[in-house]
mmCIF file of C-alpha atoms in Angstrom:
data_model
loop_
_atom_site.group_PDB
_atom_site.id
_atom_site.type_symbol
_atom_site.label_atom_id
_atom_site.label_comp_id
_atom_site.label_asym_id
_atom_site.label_seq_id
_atom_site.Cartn_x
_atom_site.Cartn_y
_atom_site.Cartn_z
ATOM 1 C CA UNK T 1 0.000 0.000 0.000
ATOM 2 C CA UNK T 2 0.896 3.789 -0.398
ATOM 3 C CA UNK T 3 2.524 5.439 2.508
ATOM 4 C CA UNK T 4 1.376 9.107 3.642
ATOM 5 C CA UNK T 5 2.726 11.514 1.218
ATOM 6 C CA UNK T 6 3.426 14.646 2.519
ATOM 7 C CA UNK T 7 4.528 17.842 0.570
ATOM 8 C CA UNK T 8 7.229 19.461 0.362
ATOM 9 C CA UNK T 9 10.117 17.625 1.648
ATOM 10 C CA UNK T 10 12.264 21.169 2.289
ATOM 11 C CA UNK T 11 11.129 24.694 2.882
ATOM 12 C CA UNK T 12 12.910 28.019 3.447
ATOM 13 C CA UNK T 13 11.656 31.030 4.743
ATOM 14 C CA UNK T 14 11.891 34.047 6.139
ATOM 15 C CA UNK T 15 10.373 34.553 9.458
ATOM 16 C CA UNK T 16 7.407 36.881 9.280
ATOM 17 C CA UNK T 17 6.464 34.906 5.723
ATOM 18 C CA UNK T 18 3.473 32.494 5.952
ATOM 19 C CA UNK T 19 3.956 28.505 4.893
ATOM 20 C CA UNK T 20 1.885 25.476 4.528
ATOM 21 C CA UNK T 21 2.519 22.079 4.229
ATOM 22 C CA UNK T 22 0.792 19.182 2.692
ATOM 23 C CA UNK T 23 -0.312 15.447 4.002
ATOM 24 C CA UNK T 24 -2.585 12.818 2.203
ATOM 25 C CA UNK T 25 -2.249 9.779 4.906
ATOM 26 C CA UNK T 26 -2.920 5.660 3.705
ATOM 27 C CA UNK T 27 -6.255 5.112 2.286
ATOM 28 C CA UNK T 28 -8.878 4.197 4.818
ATOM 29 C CA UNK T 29 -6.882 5.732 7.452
ATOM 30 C CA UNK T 30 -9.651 7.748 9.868
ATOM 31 C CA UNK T 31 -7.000 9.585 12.302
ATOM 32 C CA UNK T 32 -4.466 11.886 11.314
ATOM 33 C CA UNK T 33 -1.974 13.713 13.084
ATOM 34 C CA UNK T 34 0.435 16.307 12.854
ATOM 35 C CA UNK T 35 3.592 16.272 14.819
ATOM 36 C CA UNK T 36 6.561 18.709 15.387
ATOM 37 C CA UNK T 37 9.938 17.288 15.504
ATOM 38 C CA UNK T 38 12.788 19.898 17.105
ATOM 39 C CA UNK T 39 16.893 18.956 16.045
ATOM 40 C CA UNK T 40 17.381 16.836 19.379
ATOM 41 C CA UNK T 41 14.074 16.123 20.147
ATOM 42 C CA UNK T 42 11.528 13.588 19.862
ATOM 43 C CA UNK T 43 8.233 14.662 18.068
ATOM 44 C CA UNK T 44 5.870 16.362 19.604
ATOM 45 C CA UNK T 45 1.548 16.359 19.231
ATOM 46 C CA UNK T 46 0.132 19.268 17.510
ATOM 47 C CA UNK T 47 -3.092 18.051 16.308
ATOM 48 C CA UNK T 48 -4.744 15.037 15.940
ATOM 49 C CA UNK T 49 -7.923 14.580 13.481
ATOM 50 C CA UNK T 50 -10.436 12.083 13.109
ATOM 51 C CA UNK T 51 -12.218 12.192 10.043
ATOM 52 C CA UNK T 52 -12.651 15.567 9.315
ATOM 53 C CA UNK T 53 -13.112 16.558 12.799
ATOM 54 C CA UNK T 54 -10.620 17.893 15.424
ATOM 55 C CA UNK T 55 -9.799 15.582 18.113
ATOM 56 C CA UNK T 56 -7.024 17.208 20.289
ATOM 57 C CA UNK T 57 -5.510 20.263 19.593
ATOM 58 C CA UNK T 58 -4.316 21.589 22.513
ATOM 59 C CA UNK T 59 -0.754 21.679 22.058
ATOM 60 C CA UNK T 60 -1.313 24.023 18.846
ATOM 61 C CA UNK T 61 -0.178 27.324 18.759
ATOM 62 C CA UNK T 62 -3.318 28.535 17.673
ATOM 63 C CA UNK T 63 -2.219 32.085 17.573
ATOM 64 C CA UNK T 64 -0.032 31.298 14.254
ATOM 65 C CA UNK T 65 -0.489 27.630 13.529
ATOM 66 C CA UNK T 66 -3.764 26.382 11.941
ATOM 67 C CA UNK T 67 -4.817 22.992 10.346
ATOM 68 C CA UNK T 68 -7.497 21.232 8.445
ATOM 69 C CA UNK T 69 -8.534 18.345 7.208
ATOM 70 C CA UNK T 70 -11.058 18.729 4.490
ATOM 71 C CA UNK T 71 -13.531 15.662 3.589
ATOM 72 C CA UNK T 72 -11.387 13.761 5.993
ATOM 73 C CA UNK T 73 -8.872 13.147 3.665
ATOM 74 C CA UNK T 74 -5.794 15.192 3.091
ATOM 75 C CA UNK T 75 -4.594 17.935 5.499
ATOM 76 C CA UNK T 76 -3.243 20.915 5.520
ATOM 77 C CA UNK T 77 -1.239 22.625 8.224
ATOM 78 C CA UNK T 78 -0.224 26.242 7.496
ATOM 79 C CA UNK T 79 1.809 28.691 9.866
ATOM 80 C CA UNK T 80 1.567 32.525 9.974
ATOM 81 C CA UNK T 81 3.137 33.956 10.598
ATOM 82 C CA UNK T 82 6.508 32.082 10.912
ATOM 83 C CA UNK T 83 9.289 32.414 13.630
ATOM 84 C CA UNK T 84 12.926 31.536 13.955
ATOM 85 C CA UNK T 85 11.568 28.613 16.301
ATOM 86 C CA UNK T 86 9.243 27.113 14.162
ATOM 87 C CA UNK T 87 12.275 25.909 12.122
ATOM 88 C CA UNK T 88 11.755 22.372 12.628
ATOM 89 C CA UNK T 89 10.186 18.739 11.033
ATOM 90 C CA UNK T 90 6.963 18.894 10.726
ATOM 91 C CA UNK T 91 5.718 14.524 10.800
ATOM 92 C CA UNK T 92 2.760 13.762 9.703
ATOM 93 C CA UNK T 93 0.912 10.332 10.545
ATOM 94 C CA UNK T 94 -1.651 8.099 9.859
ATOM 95 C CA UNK T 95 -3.340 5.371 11.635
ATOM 96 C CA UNK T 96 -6.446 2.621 10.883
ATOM 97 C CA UNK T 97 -8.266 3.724 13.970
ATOM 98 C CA UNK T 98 -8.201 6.280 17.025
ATOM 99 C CA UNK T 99 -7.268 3.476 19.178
ATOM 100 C CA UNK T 100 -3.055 3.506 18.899
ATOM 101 C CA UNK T 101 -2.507 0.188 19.864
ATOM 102 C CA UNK T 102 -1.028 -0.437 15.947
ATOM 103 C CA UNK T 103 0.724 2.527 16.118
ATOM 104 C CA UNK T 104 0.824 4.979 13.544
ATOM 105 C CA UNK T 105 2.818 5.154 10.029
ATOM 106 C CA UNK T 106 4.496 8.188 9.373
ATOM 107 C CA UNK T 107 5.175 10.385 6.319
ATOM 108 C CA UNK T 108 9.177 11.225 5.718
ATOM 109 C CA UNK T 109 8.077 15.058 6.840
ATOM 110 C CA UNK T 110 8.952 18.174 5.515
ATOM 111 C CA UNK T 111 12.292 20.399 6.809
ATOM 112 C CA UNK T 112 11.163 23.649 7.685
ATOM 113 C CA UNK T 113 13.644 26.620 7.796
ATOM 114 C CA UNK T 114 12.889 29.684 9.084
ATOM 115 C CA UNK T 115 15.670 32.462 8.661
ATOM 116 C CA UNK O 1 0.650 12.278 32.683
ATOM 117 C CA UNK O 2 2.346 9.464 30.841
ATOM 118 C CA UNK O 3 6.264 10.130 29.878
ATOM 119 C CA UNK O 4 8.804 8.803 28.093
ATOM 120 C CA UNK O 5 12.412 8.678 29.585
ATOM 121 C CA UNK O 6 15.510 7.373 27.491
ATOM 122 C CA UNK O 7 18.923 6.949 29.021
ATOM 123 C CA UNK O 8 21.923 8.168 26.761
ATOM 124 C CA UNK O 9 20.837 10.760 23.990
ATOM 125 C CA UNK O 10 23.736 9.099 22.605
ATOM 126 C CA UNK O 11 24.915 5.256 22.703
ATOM 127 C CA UNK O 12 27.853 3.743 20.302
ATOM 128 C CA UNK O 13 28.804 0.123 20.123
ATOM 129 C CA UNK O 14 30.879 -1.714 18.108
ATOM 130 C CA UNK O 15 30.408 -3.561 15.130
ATOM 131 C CA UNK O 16 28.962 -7.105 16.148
ATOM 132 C CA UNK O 17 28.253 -5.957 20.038
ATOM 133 C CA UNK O 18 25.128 -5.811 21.606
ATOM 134 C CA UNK O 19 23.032 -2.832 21.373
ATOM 135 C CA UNK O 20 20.831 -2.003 24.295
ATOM 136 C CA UNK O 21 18.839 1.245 24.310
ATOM 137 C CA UNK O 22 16.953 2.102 27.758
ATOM 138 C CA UNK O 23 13.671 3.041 28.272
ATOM 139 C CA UNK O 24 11.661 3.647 31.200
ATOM 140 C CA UNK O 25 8.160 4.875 31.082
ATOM 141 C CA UNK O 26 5.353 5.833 33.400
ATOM 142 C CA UNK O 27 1.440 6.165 33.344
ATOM 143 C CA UNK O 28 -1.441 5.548 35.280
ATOM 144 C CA UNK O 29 -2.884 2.947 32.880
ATOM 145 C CA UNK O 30 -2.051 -0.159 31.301
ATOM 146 C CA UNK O 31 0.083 0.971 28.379
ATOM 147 C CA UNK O 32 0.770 0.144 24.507
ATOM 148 C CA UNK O 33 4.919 0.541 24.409
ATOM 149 C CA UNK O 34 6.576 1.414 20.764
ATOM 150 C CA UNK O 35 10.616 1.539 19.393
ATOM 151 C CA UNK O 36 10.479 3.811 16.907
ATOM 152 C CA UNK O 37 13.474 4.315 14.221
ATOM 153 C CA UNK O 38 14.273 7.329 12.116
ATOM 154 C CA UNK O 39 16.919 7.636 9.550
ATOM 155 C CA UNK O 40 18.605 10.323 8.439
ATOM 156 C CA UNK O 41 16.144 13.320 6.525
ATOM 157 C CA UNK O 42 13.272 10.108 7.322
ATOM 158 C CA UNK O 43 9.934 9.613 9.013
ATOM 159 C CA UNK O 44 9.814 7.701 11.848
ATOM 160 C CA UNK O 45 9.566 4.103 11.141
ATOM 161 C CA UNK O 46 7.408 1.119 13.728
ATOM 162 C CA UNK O 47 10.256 -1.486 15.063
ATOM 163 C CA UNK O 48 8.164 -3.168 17.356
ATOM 164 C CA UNK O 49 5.230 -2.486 19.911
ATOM 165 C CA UNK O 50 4.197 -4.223 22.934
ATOM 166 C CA UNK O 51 -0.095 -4.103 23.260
ATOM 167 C CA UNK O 52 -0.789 -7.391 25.773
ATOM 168 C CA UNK O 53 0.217 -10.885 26.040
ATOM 169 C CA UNK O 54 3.609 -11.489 26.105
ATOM 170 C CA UNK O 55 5.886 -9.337 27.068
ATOM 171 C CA UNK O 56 9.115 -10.092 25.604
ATOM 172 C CA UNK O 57 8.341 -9.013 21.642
ATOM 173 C CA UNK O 58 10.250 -9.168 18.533
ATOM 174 C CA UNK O 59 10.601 -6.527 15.849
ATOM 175 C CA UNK O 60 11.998 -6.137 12.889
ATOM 176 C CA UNK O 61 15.538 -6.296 11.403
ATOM 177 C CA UNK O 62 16.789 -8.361 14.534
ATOM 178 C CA UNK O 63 15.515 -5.922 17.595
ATOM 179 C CA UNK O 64 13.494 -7.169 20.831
ATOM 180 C CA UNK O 65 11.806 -5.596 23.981
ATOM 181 C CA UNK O 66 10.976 -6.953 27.201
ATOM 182 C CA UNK O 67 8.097 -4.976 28.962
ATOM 183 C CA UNK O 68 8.921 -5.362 32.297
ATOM 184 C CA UNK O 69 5.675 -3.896 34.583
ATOM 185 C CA UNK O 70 8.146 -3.821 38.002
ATOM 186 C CA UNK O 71 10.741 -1.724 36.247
ATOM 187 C CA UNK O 72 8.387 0.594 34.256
ATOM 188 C CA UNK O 73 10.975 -0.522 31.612
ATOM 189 C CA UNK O 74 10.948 -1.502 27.761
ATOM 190 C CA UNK O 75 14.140 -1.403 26.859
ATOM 191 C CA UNK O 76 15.353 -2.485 23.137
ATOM 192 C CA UNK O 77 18.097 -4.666 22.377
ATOM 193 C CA UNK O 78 19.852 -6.298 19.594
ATOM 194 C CA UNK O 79 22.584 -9.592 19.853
ATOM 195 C CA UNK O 80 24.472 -8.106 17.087
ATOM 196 C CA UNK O 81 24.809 -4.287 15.878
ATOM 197 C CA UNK O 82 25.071 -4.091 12.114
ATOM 198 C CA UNK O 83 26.484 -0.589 10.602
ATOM 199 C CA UNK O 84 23.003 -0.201 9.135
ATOM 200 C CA UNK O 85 21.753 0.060 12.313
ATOM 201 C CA UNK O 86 23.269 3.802 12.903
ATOM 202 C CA UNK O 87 19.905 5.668 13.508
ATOM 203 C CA UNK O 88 17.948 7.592 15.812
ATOM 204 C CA UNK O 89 15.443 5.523 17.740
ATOM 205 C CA UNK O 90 12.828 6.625 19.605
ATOM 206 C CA UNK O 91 10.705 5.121 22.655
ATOM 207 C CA UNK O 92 7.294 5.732 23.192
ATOM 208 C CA UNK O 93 3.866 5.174 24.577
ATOM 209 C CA UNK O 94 -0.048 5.570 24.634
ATOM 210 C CA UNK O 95 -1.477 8.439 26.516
ATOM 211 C CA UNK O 96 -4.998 7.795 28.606
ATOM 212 C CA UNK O 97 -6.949 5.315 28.802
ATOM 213 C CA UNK O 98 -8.230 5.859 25.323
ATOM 214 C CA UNK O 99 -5.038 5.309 24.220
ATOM 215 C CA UNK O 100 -5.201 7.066 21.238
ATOM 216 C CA UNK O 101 -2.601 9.354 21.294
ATOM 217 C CA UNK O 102 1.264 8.230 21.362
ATOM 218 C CA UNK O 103 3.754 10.598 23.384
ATOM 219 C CA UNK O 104 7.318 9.947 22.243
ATOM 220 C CA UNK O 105 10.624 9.877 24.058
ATOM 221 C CA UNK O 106 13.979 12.516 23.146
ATOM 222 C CA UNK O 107 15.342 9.666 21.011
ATOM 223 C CA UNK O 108 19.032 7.888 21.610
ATOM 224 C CA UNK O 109 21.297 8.006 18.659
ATOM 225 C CA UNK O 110 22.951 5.057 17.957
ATOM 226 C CA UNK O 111 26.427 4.750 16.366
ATOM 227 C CA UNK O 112 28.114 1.370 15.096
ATOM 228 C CA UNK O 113 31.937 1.721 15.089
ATOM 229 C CA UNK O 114 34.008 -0.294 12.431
#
């Protein structure tokens, strides 16, 4: 089976600018989520989706960070606008059901650099 | 609150040693236990995960974990380190008793001498 794609692998930008990124998780797949991965650190919940709805997003910035998950399909999460700290990788995953006891399979993320 | 402590943000064996990465956990409920790996400029990729039932479990590319309840422990080994194995690997668990969302560990980076 496909994995979840995400889009784009590497991003540059200057802080102040806006940016979005892209995730389309495995077919069938009801829960998404969208993690935050620091140099040196392990990832970290931002939001987690099930369907189209919101299940947890308490650990978003909300004040610059914003997701979506349209038709409960792909996602988008955007940030704007950016800061030197946001530079990070941004995971997103996919799982079968809420329930995590299969864990969850991961996109290869996308590098974000903010200068 | 569930957490996620690994030992050593940084562990290097030798070629052909064993490779032990520590992990001690604790929450309030039962949990689910996962090894993750990440390779260089890579998602995170599923080793292994402990759910019920027995609690010594085998993952892939020659890794194991013993869930020891006493010890709040799941730590991941491996008879013989390869140089493939260099990696980041990171521990982790369920959060709640809904268990549906996975907190993650600060990783241990493993490095294989020649």
């Amino acid at each position: 089976e496909a994995g979840v794609a995400q889009s784009p692998r590497y991003k540059i930008i200057e802080k102040r600018q806006s940016v979005a990124f892209w995730c389309n998780p495995i077919s069938g797949h009801a829960t998404l989520y969208w993690y935050q991965q620091i140099l040196g650190q392990g990832p970290k919940l931002l939001i987690q989706f099930q369907n189209n709805g919101v299940v947890d997003d308490s650990q978003l910035p909300k004040d610059r960070f914003s997701a979506e998950r349209l038709k409960g399909v792909d996602s988008t999460l955007k940030i704007q606008p950016a800061k030197l700290e946001d530079s990070a990788v941004y995971l997103c995953a996919s799982s079968f059901q809420q329930k995590a006891n299969y864990g969850y399979t991961f996109g290869s993320g996308t590098r974000l650099t903010v200068v | 609150a569930q957490s996620v402590t690994q030992l050593g943000s940084h562990v290097s064996v030798s070629e052909g040693a064993l490779v032990l990465l520590r992990c001690n956990y604790s929450s309030s409920v039962p949990p689910y236990l996962f090894w993750y790996v990440q390779y260089p400029n890579q998602g995170l990729q599923l080793l292994l995960k402990y759910t019920t039932g027995a609690t010594l479990v085998k993952g892939i590319n020659g890794f194991e974990a013993e869930f020891k309840k006493s010890e709040t422990s799941f730590h991941l080994t491996k008879p013989s380190a390869h140089m493939s194995d260099a990696a980041e690997y990171f521990c982790a668990v369920t959060q709640g008793s809904s268990a549906s969302k996975i907190i993650f560990g600060s990783g241990t980076r493993l490095s294989i001498r020649p």
